Amino acid sequence: MRILITNDDGIQAEGLRALVEVAQDYGTVKVVAPDRERSACGHAMTLHDPLRARPVTSLGHEALEVNGVPVDCVNIALTVLWPDRCDLVLSGFNNGPNLGFDVTYSGTVAGAMEGCINGIRSVALSMASFVSGAPIHYETGKQWLRENWELLVTAPLPELTFLNVNIPSIAPIELRGTRVVGMGKRVYEDRVEVRHDPWNRPYYWQGGVVVMDRNQPGTDVQAVSDGFASVTPITLDWTHHAACESLAHHFRSGVPT
Ligand code: MN
């Protein structure tokens, strides 16, 4: 099996190494990842700057670091390293959760999304740690991935669908199992902090605190809060098909009802 690994925390990230350690037991691993952290870049693509890909030898597998974002990395990998495509794209392990709306900001998820667009089975993997700076339990992510590898790779999925996995950053013994769930709601508060530079000019720093309602049955948010790994199938078709039907009705009749 030909496995491409990327991430958004950068090629030096501990989570990427952890992912390589597992994946190498299941096939030929190649890595293409950003040369620095690019978290929260979403599904961005670099258009106006040239991309450089430099070989990296420290991972023990063919690897390139790219001065771009995860989408760039996947596309370069599929041009340079796997021109005949590959069988699996893994993105992660991200240092931090990608739950609910995080999916739209996440570079980790975007890496898997790009694999999916290219018709390749793709999985985004994130370690859901909620304490900034706390050590991440990558050993739990590794163990979970080994136990679920076959399912992740072979379970039937509809077209244009990839998997978003969040594993709680807790000791392996504390992990309660796995839930297949939908996306929850994850909202941030005090998103933009206003600060001032030494010349008293304002500048702005985005971040904010998550205000997460943990009581969201059937979602990734609640599964991870309850100590379960979450697996969410995500489709590239963002259409709300039911709304499509009712909206078409309104447009036909021309009157809001
Ligand atoms: Mn990240």
PDB file of C-alpha atoms and ligand atoms in Angstrom:
ATOM      1  CA  MET A   1       0.000   0.000   0.000  1.00  0.00           C
ATOM      2  CA  ARG A   2       1.269   3.463  -0.981  1.00  0.00           C
ATOM      3  CA  ILE A   3       0.696   5.935   1.835  1.00  0.00           C
ATOM      4  CA  LEU A   4       1.141   9.710   1.652  1.00  0.00           C
ATOM      5  CA  ILE A   5       1.467  11.567   4.931  1.00  0.00           C
ATOM      6  CA  THR A   6       1.022  15.292   5.431  1.00  0.00           C
ATOM      7  CA  ASN A   7       0.016  17.651   8.250  1.00  0.00           C
ATOM      8  CA  ASP A   8      -0.383  21.327   9.073  1.00  0.00           C
ATOM      9  CA  ASP A   9       1.915  21.491  12.104  1.00  0.00           C
ATOM     10  CA  GLY A  10       5.018  21.253   9.945  1.00  0.00           C
ATOM     11  CA  ILE A  11       7.333  18.430   8.962  1.00  0.00           C
ATOM     12  CA  GLN A  12       9.198  18.555  12.293  1.00  0.00           C
ATOM     13  CA  ALA A  13       6.039  18.018  14.344  1.00  0.00           C
ATOM     14  CA  GLU A  14       5.995  15.159  16.827  1.00  0.00           C
ATOM     15  CA  GLY A  15       2.515  14.152  15.659  1.00  0.00           C
ATOM     16  CA  LEU A  16       3.736  13.572  12.109  1.00  0.00           C
ATOM     17  CA  ARG A  17       6.498  11.307  13.388  1.00  0.00           C
ATOM     18  CA  ALA A  18       3.976   9.342  15.432  1.00  0.00           C
ATOM     19  CA  LEU A  19       1.824   8.889  12.336  1.00  0.00           C
ATOM     20  CA  VAL A  20       4.804   7.737  10.264  1.00  0.00           C
ATOM     21  CA  GLU A  21       5.703   5.191  12.955  1.00  0.00           C
ATOM     22  CA  VAL A  22       2.332   3.501  12.597  1.00  0.00           C
ATOM     23  CA  ALA A  23       1.845   3.852   8.845  1.00  0.00           C
ATOM     24  CA  GLN A  24       5.247   2.372   7.971  1.00  0.00           C
ATOM     25  CA  ASP A  25       4.047  -1.024   9.218  1.00  0.00           C
ATOM     26  CA  TYR A  26       1.297  -1.075   6.592  1.00  0.00           C
ATOM     27  CA  GLY A  27       3.005   0.019   3.394  1.00  0.00           C
ATOM     28  CA  THR A  28       5.411   2.378   1.662  1.00  0.00           C
ATOM     29  CA  VAL A  29       5.347   5.765   3.321  1.00  0.00           C
ATOM     30  CA  LYS A  30       6.204   9.065   1.682  1.00  0.00           C
ATOM     31  CA  VAL A  31       5.908  12.391   3.472  1.00  0.00           C
ATOM     32  CA  VAL A  32       5.248  15.839   2.043  1.00  0.00           C
ATOM     33  CA  ALA A  33       4.532  18.455   4.675  1.00  0.00           C
ATOM     34  CA  PRO A  34       4.851  22.200   5.274  1.00  0.00           C
ATOM     35  CA  ASP A  35       8.290  23.460   6.332  1.00  0.00           C
ATOM     36  CA  ARG A  36       6.675  25.247   9.321  1.00  0.00           C
ATOM     37  CA  GLU A  37       3.433  25.314  11.223  1.00  0.00           C
ATOM     38  CA  ARG A  38       0.484  26.285   9.032  1.00  0.00           C
ATOM     39  CA  SER A  39      -2.399  25.495  11.398  1.00  0.00           C
ATOM     40  CA  ALA A  40      -5.775  27.085  10.600  1.00  0.00           C
ATOM     41  CA  CYS A  41      -4.894  27.694   6.957  1.00  0.00           C
ATOM     42  CA  GLY A  42      -8.042  25.814   5.903  1.00  0.00           C
ATOM     43  CA  HIS A  43      -8.261  24.543   2.356  1.00  0.00           C
ATOM     44  CA  ALA A  44      -5.986  27.299   1.068  1.00  0.00           C
ATOM     45  CA  MET A  45      -3.737  26.828  -1.927  1.00  0.00           C
ATOM     46  CA  THR A  46      -0.670  28.864  -2.848  1.00  0.00           C
ATOM     47  CA  LEU A  47      -1.099  30.565  -6.210  1.00  0.00           C
ATOM     48  CA  HIS A  48       1.057  33.686  -6.218  1.00  0.00           C
ATOM     49  CA  ASP A  49       4.370  32.389  -4.918  1.00  0.00           C
ATOM     50  CA  PRO A  50       6.626  29.678  -6.255  1.00  0.00           C
ATOM     51  CA  LEU A  51       6.708  26.522  -4.183  1.00  0.00           C
ATOM     52  CA  ARG A  52      10.000  24.877  -3.245  1.00  0.00           C
ATOM     53  CA  ALA A  53      10.246  21.276  -2.085  1.00  0.00           C
ATOM     54  CA  ARG A  54      13.398  20.257  -0.244  1.00  0.00           C
ATOM     55  CA  PRO A  55      14.292  16.674   0.658  1.00  0.00           C
ATOM     56  CA  VAL A  56      14.275  15.846   4.352  1.00  0.00           C
ATOM     57  CA  THR A  57      16.234  12.806   5.493  1.00  0.00           C
ATOM     58  CA  SER A  58      15.446  12.675   9.198  1.00  0.00           C
ATOM     59  CA  LEU A  59      12.180  10.748   8.866  1.00  0.00           C
ATOM     60  CA  GLY A  60      13.695   7.573   7.438  1.00  0.00           C
ATOM     61  CA  HIS A  61      11.352   7.695   4.439  1.00  0.00           C
ATOM     62  CA  GLU A  62      11.240   9.701   1.241  1.00  0.00           C
ATOM     63  CA  ALA A  63      10.164  13.127   2.453  1.00  0.00           C
ATOM     64  CA  LEU A  64       9.849  16.691   1.177  1.00  0.00           C
ATOM     65  CA  GLU A  65       9.289  19.900   3.081  1.00  0.00           C
ATOM     66  CA  VAL A  66       7.375  22.540   1.175  1.00  0.00           C
ATOM     67  CA  ASN A  67       7.105  26.288   1.766  1.00  0.00           C
ATOM     68  CA  GLY A  68       3.349  25.990   1.387  1.00  0.00           C
ATOM     69  CA  VAL A  69       0.184  24.680   2.972  1.00  0.00           C
ATOM     70  CA  PRO A  70      -1.180  21.107   3.177  1.00  0.00           C
ATOM     71  CA  VAL A  71      -3.108  21.349  -0.114  1.00  0.00           C
ATOM     72  CA  ASP A  72       0.116  22.395  -1.862  1.00  0.00           C
ATOM     73  CA  CYS A  73       1.881  19.444  -0.233  1.00  0.00           C
ATOM     74  CA  VAL A  74      -0.669  16.882  -1.407  1.00  0.00           C
ATOM     75  CA  ASN A  75      -0.634  18.258  -4.937  1.00  0.00           C
ATOM     76  CA  ILE A  76       3.161  18.309  -5.106  1.00  0.00           C
ATOM     77  CA  ALA A  77       3.274  14.771  -3.714  1.00  0.00           C
ATOM     78  CA  LEU A  78       0.850  13.569  -6.378  1.00  0.00           C
ATOM     79  CA  THR A  79       2.934  15.268  -9.066  1.00  0.00           C
ATOM     80  CA  VAL A  80       6.452  14.454  -7.927  1.00  0.00           C
ATOM     81  CA  LEU A  81       6.431  11.422  -5.636  1.00  0.00           C
ATOM     82  CA  TRP A  82       3.299   9.462  -6.531  1.00  0.00           C
ATOM     83  CA  PRO A  83       2.458  10.514 -10.124  1.00  0.00           C
ATOM     84  CA  ASP A  84       0.370   7.346 -10.428  1.00  0.00           C
ATOM     85  CA  ARG A  85      -1.509   8.435  -7.279  1.00  0.00           C
ATOM     86  CA  CYS A  86      -1.374   6.546  -4.006  1.00  0.00           C
ATOM     87  CA  ASP A  87      -3.778   4.393  -2.011  1.00  0.00           C
ATOM     88  CA  LEU A  88      -4.119   6.433   1.153  1.00  0.00           C
ATOM     89  CA  VAL A  89      -3.606   9.991   2.354  1.00  0.00           C
ATOM     90  CA  LEU A  90      -3.172  10.501   6.099  1.00  0.00           C
ATOM     91  CA  SER A  91      -3.045  13.995   7.582  1.00  0.00           C
ATOM     92  CA  GLY A  92      -1.901  14.440  11.172  1.00  0.00           C
ATOM     93  CA  PHE A  93      -1.632  13.664  13.997  1.00  0.00           C
ATOM     94  CA  ASN A  94      -2.655  17.252  14.587  1.00  0.00           C
ATOM     95  CA  ASN A  95      -1.614  18.835  17.858  1.00  0.00           C
ATOM     96  CA  GLY A  96      -5.118  19.801  18.986  1.00  0.00           C
ATOM     97  CA  PRO A  97      -8.725  18.921  18.172  1.00  0.00           C
ATOM     98  CA  ASN A  98     -10.513  19.475  14.867  1.00  0.00           C
ATOM     99  CA  LEU A  99     -14.095  19.201  16.021  1.00  0.00           C
ATOM    100  CA  GLY A 100     -17.278  20.733  14.659  1.00  0.00           C
ATOM    101  CA  PHE A 101     -16.665  23.982  12.787  1.00  0.00           C
ATOM    102  CA  ASP A 102     -12.904  23.600  13.283  1.00  0.00           C
ATOM    103  CA  VAL A 103     -13.113  21.394  10.223  1.00  0.00           C
ATOM    104  CA  THR A 104     -13.533  24.484   8.051  1.00  0.00           C
ATOM    105  CA  TYR A 105     -10.419  26.198   9.454  1.00  0.00           C
ATOM    106  CA  SER A 106      -8.241  23.146   9.745  1.00  0.00           C
ATOM    107  CA  GLY A 107      -5.227  22.624   7.521  1.00  0.00           C
ATOM    108  CA  THR A 108      -5.082  19.039   8.784  1.00  0.00           C
ATOM    109  CA  VAL A 109      -8.583  18.357   7.501  1.00  0.00           C
ATOM    110  CA  ALA A 110      -7.786  20.222   4.261  1.00  0.00           C
ATOM    111  CA  GLY A 111      -4.925  17.805   3.594  1.00  0.00           C
ATOM    112  CA  ALA A 112      -7.353  14.886   3.734  1.00  0.00           C
ATOM    113  CA  MET A 113      -9.920  16.821   1.729  1.00  0.00           C
ATOM    114  CA  GLU A 114      -7.409  17.338  -1.066  1.00  0.00           C
ATOM    115  CA  GLY A 115      -6.624  13.625  -1.086  1.00  0.00           C
ATOM    116  CA  CYS A 116     -10.354  12.944  -1.345  1.00  0.00           C
ATOM    117  CA  ILE A 117     -10.739  15.382  -4.247  1.00  0.00           C
ATOM    118  CA  ASN A 118      -8.028  13.372  -5.983  1.00  0.00           C
ATOM    119  CA  GLY A 119     -10.073  10.224  -5.513  1.00  0.00           C
ATOM    120  CA  ILE A 120      -7.883   8.734  -2.786  1.00  0.00           C
ATOM    121  CA  ARG A 121      -9.052   7.275   0.523  1.00  0.00           C
ATOM    122  CA  SER A 122      -8.147  10.003   3.005  1.00  0.00           C
ATOM    123  CA  VAL A 123      -8.187  10.383   6.762  1.00  0.00           C
ATOM    124  CA  ALA A 124      -7.501  13.419   8.963  1.00  0.00           C
ATOM    125  CA  LEU A 125      -6.283  12.541  12.468  1.00  0.00           C
ATOM    126  CA  SER A 126      -6.193  14.952  15.397  1.00  0.00           C
ATOM    127  CA  MET A 127      -5.265  14.584  19.040  1.00  0.00           C
ATOM    128  CA  ALA A 128      -7.982  16.342  21.016  1.00  0.00           C
ATOM    129  CA  SER A 129      -6.105  18.075  23.777  1.00  0.00           C
ATOM    130  CA  PHE A 130      -7.855  20.983  25.437  1.00  0.00           C
ATOM    131  CA  VAL A 131      -5.039  22.319  27.578  1.00  0.00           C
ATOM    132  CA  SER A 132      -2.669  24.532  25.648  1.00  0.00           C
ATOM    133  CA  GLY A 133       0.915  23.332  26.020  1.00  0.00           C
ATOM    134  CA  ALA A 134       0.011  20.078  27.781  1.00  0.00           C
ATOM    135  CA  PRO A 135       1.924  17.030  26.536  1.00  0.00           C
ATOM    136  CA  ILE A 136      -0.030  15.170  23.870  1.00  0.00           C
ATOM    137  CA  HIS A 137      -0.765  11.476  24.337  1.00  0.00           C
ATOM    138  CA  TYR A 138       0.419  10.425  20.897  1.00  0.00           C
ATOM    139  CA  GLU A 139       0.758   6.864  22.203  1.00  0.00           C
ATOM    140  CA  THR A 140      -3.038   6.780  22.444  1.00  0.00           C
ATOM    141  CA  GLY A 141      -3.384   8.012  18.865  1.00  0.00           C
ATOM    142  CA  LYS A 142      -0.896   5.407  17.659  1.00  0.00           C
ATOM    143  CA  GLN A 143      -2.622   2.575  19.464  1.00  0.00           C
ATOM    144  CA  TRP A 144      -6.045   3.674  18.256  1.00  0.00           C
ATOM    145  CA  LEU A 145      -4.786   3.868  14.679  1.00  0.00           C
ATOM    146  CA  ARG A 146      -3.291   0.362  14.797  1.00  0.00           C
ATOM    147  CA  GLU A 147      -6.500  -1.072  16.226  1.00  0.00           C
ATOM    148  CA  ASN A 148      -8.659   0.639  13.609  1.00  0.00           C
ATOM    149  CA  TRP A 149      -6.353   0.632  10.594  1.00  0.00           C
ATOM    150  CA  GLU A 150      -8.211  -2.062   8.640  1.00  0.00           C
ATOM    151  CA  LEU A 151     -11.560  -0.347   9.131  1.00  0.00           C
ATOM    152  CA  LEU A 152     -10.234   3.072   8.192  1.00  0.00           C
ATOM    153  CA  VAL A 153      -8.714   1.727   5.014  1.00  0.00           C
ATOM    154  CA  THR A 154     -11.385  -0.757   3.881  1.00  0.00           C
ATOM    155  CA  ALA A 155     -14.774   0.264   5.293  1.00  0.00           C
ATOM    156  CA  PRO A 156     -16.948   1.256   2.333  1.00  0.00           C
ATOM    157  CA  LEU A 157     -17.467   4.988   1.920  1.00  0.00           C
ATOM    158  CA  PRO A 158     -19.629   6.907  -0.539  1.00  0.00           C
ATOM    159  CA  GLU A 159     -17.887   8.867  -3.265  1.00  0.00           C
ATOM    160  CA  LEU A 160     -16.334  12.217  -2.341  1.00  0.00           C
ATOM    161  CA  THR A 161     -16.237  11.315   1.328  1.00  0.00           C
ATOM    162  CA  PHE A 162     -13.292  11.273   3.705  1.00  0.00           C
ATOM    163  CA  LEU A 163     -12.891  10.650   7.416  1.00  0.00           C
ATOM    164  CA  ASN A 164     -12.187  13.127  10.190  1.00  0.00           C
ATOM    165  CA  VAL A 165     -10.884  11.421  13.328  1.00  0.00           C
ATOM    166  CA  ASN A 166     -10.376  13.000  16.742  1.00  0.00           C
ATOM    167  CA  ILE A 167      -8.718  11.012  19.491  1.00  0.00           C
ATOM    168  CA  PRO A 168      -8.865  12.367  23.049  1.00  0.00           C
ATOM    169  CA  SER A 169      -5.423  13.168  24.382  1.00  0.00           C
ATOM    170  CA  ILE A 170      -5.692  10.864  27.386  1.00  0.00           C
ATOM    171  CA  ALA A 171      -3.829   7.735  28.456  1.00  0.00           C
ATOM    172  CA  PRO A 172      -4.644   4.652  26.340  1.00  0.00           C
ATOM    173  CA  ILE A 173      -6.316   2.949  29.299  1.00  0.00           C
ATOM    174  CA  GLU A 174      -8.720   5.884  29.710  1.00  0.00           C
ATOM    175  CA  LEU A 175      -9.945   5.775  26.115  1.00  0.00           C
ATOM    176  CA  ARG A 176     -13.496   4.399  26.217  1.00  0.00           C
ATOM    177  CA  GLY A 177     -13.891   3.381  22.579  1.00  0.00           C
ATOM    178  CA  THR A 178     -14.922   4.851  19.253  1.00  0.00           C
ATOM    179  CA  ARG A 179     -18.091   6.585  18.096  1.00  0.00           C
ATOM    180  CA  VAL A 180     -19.071   7.329  14.514  1.00  0.00           C
ATOM    181  CA  VAL A 181     -20.754  10.692  14.820  1.00  0.00           C
ATOM    182  CA  GLY A 182     -21.635  13.912  13.002  1.00  0.00           C
ATOM    183  CA  MET A 183     -20.036  17.317  13.276  1.00  0.00           C
ATOM    184  CA  GLY A 184     -20.969  19.274  16.374  1.00  0.00           C
ATOM    185  CA  LYS A 185     -20.995  23.006  16.990  1.00  0.00           C
ATOM    186  CA  ARG A 186     -17.875  24.637  18.246  1.00  0.00           C
ATOM    187  CA  VAL A 187     -17.994  28.366  18.799  1.00  0.00           C
ATOM    188  CA  TYR A 188     -15.235  30.672  19.979  1.00  0.00           C
ATOM    189  CA  GLU A 189     -15.658  33.643  22.262  1.00  0.00           C
ATOM    190  CA  ASP A 190     -13.504  36.802  22.335  1.00  0.00           C
ATOM    191  CA  ARG A 191     -12.177  35.776  18.965  1.00  0.00           C
ATOM    192  CA  VAL A 192     -10.199  38.938  18.285  1.00  0.00           C
ATOM    193  CA  GLU A 193      -8.006  40.438  20.945  1.00  0.00           C
ATOM    194  CA  VAL A 194      -7.121  44.096  20.493  1.00  0.00           C
ATOM    195  CA  ARG A 195      -3.600  44.997  21.656  1.00  0.00           C
ATOM    196  CA  HIS A 196      -1.355  47.993  21.196  1.00  0.00           C
ATOM    197  CA  ASP A 197       2.187  48.246  19.921  1.00  0.00           C
ATOM    198  CA  PRO A 198       4.830  50.496  21.576  1.00  0.00           C
ATOM    199  CA  TRP A 199       3.583  53.385  19.407  1.00  0.00           C
ATOM    200  CA  ASN A 200       0.055  52.823  20.650  1.00  0.00           C
ATOM    201  CA  ARG A 201      -1.173  51.609  17.307  1.00  0.00           C
ATOM    202  CA  PRO A 202      -3.742  48.831  17.652  1.00  0.00           C
ATOM    203  CA  TYR A 203      -3.070  45.371  16.359  1.00  0.00           C
ATOM    204  CA  TYR A 204      -5.262  42.307  16.483  1.00  0.00           C
ATOM    205  CA  TRP A 205      -4.625  38.749  17.509  1.00  0.00           C
ATOM    206  CA  GLN A 206      -7.113  36.022  16.706  1.00  0.00           C
ATOM    207  CA  GLY A 207      -7.520  33.024  18.949  1.00  0.00           C
ATOM    208  CA  GLY A 208     -10.252  33.098  21.507  1.00  0.00           C
ATOM    209  CA  VAL A 209     -11.657  30.648  23.954  1.00  0.00           C
ATOM    210  CA  VAL A 210     -13.915  27.828  22.876  1.00  0.00           C
ATOM    211  CA  VAL A 211     -17.360  27.972  24.343  1.00  0.00           C
ATOM    212  CA  MET A 212     -18.301  24.412  23.765  1.00  0.00           C
ATOM    213  CA  ASP A 213     -21.618  23.014  24.755  1.00  0.00           C
ATOM    214  CA  ARG A 214     -20.603  19.483  25.615  1.00  0.00           C
ATOM    215  CA  ASN A 215     -24.184  18.309  25.565  1.00  0.00           C
ATOM    216  CA  GLN A 216     -24.471  17.632  21.839  1.00  0.00           C
ATOM    217  CA  PRO A 217     -25.588  14.025  21.430  1.00  0.00           C
ATOM    218  CA  GLY A 218     -24.443  12.279  18.278  1.00  0.00           C
ATOM    219  CA  THR A 219     -21.584  14.680  17.624  1.00  0.00           C
ATOM    220  CA  ASP A 220     -17.809  14.603  17.617  1.00  0.00           C
ATOM    221  CA  VAL A 221     -17.813  17.272  20.329  1.00  0.00           C
ATOM    222  CA  GLN A 222     -19.693  15.117  22.794  1.00  0.00           C
ATOM    223  CA  ALA A 223     -17.937  11.861  21.858  1.00  0.00           C
ATOM    224  CA  VAL A 224     -14.519  13.334  22.596  1.00  0.00           C
ATOM    225  CA  SER A 225     -15.774  15.030  25.784  1.00  0.00           C
ATOM    226  CA  ASP A 226     -17.006  11.615  26.912  1.00  0.00           C
ATOM    227  CA  GLY A 227     -13.596  10.039  26.304  1.00  0.00           C
ATOM    228  CA  PHE A 228     -14.328   8.354  22.962  1.00  0.00           C
ATOM    229  CA  ALA A 229     -12.476   8.733  19.695  1.00  0.00           C
ATOM    230  CA  SER A 230     -14.761  10.263  17.073  1.00  0.00           C
ATOM    231  CA  VAL A 231     -14.919   9.214  13.433  1.00  0.00           C
ATOM    232  CA  THR A 232     -16.884  11.575  11.191  1.00  0.00           C
ATOM    233  CA  PRO A 233     -17.461  10.887   7.509  1.00  0.00           C
ATOM    234  CA  ILE A 234     -17.353  14.226   5.698  1.00  0.00           C
ATOM    235  CA  THR A 235     -18.618  14.784   2.209  1.00  0.00           C
ATOM    236  CA  LEU A 236     -17.330  17.309  -0.285  1.00  0.00           C
ATOM    237  CA  ASP A 237     -20.886  17.995  -1.383  1.00  0.00           C
ATOM    238  CA  TRP A 238     -21.779  20.850   0.964  1.00  0.00           C
ATOM    239  CA  THR A 239     -25.276  21.182  -0.481  1.00  0.00           C
ATOM    240  CA  HIS A 240     -28.142  20.988   1.987  1.00  0.00           C
ATOM    241  CA  HIS A 241     -30.349  18.913  -0.295  1.00  0.00           C
ATOM    242  CA  ALA A 242     -33.551  19.320   1.715  1.00  0.00           C
ATOM    243  CA  ALA A 243     -33.079  23.103   1.785  1.00  0.00           C
ATOM    244  CA  CYS A 244     -32.478  22.989  -1.950  1.00  0.00           C
ATOM    245  CA  GLU A 245     -35.928  21.581  -2.484  1.00  0.00           C
ATOM    246  CA  SER A 246     -37.761  24.070  -0.266  1.00  0.00           C
ATOM    247  CA  LEU A 247     -35.723  27.013  -1.560  1.00  0.00           C
ATOM    248  CA  ALA A 248     -36.503  26.014  -5.146  1.00  0.00           C
ATOM    249  CA  HIS A 249     -40.161  26.037  -4.175  1.00  0.00           C
ATOM    250  CA  HIS A 250     -39.850  29.619  -2.834  1.00  0.00           C
ATOM    251  CA  PHE A 251     -38.045  30.769  -5.956  1.00  0.00           C
ATOM    252  CA  ARG A 252     -40.716  29.183  -8.165  1.00  0.00           C
ATOM    253  CA  SER A 253     -43.591  30.783  -6.307  1.00  0.00           C
ATOM    254  CA  GLY A 254     -41.744  34.070  -5.795  1.00  0.00           C
ATOM    255  CA  VAL A 255     -43.366  34.618  -2.399  1.00  0.00           C
ATOM    256  CA  PRO A 256     -41.801  33.916   0.955  1.00  0.00           C
ATOM    257  CA  THR A 257     -44.117  31.530   2.792  1.00  0.00           C
TER     258      THR A 257
HETATM  259 MN    MN B   1      -2.261  22.057  13.406  1.00  0.00          MN
END
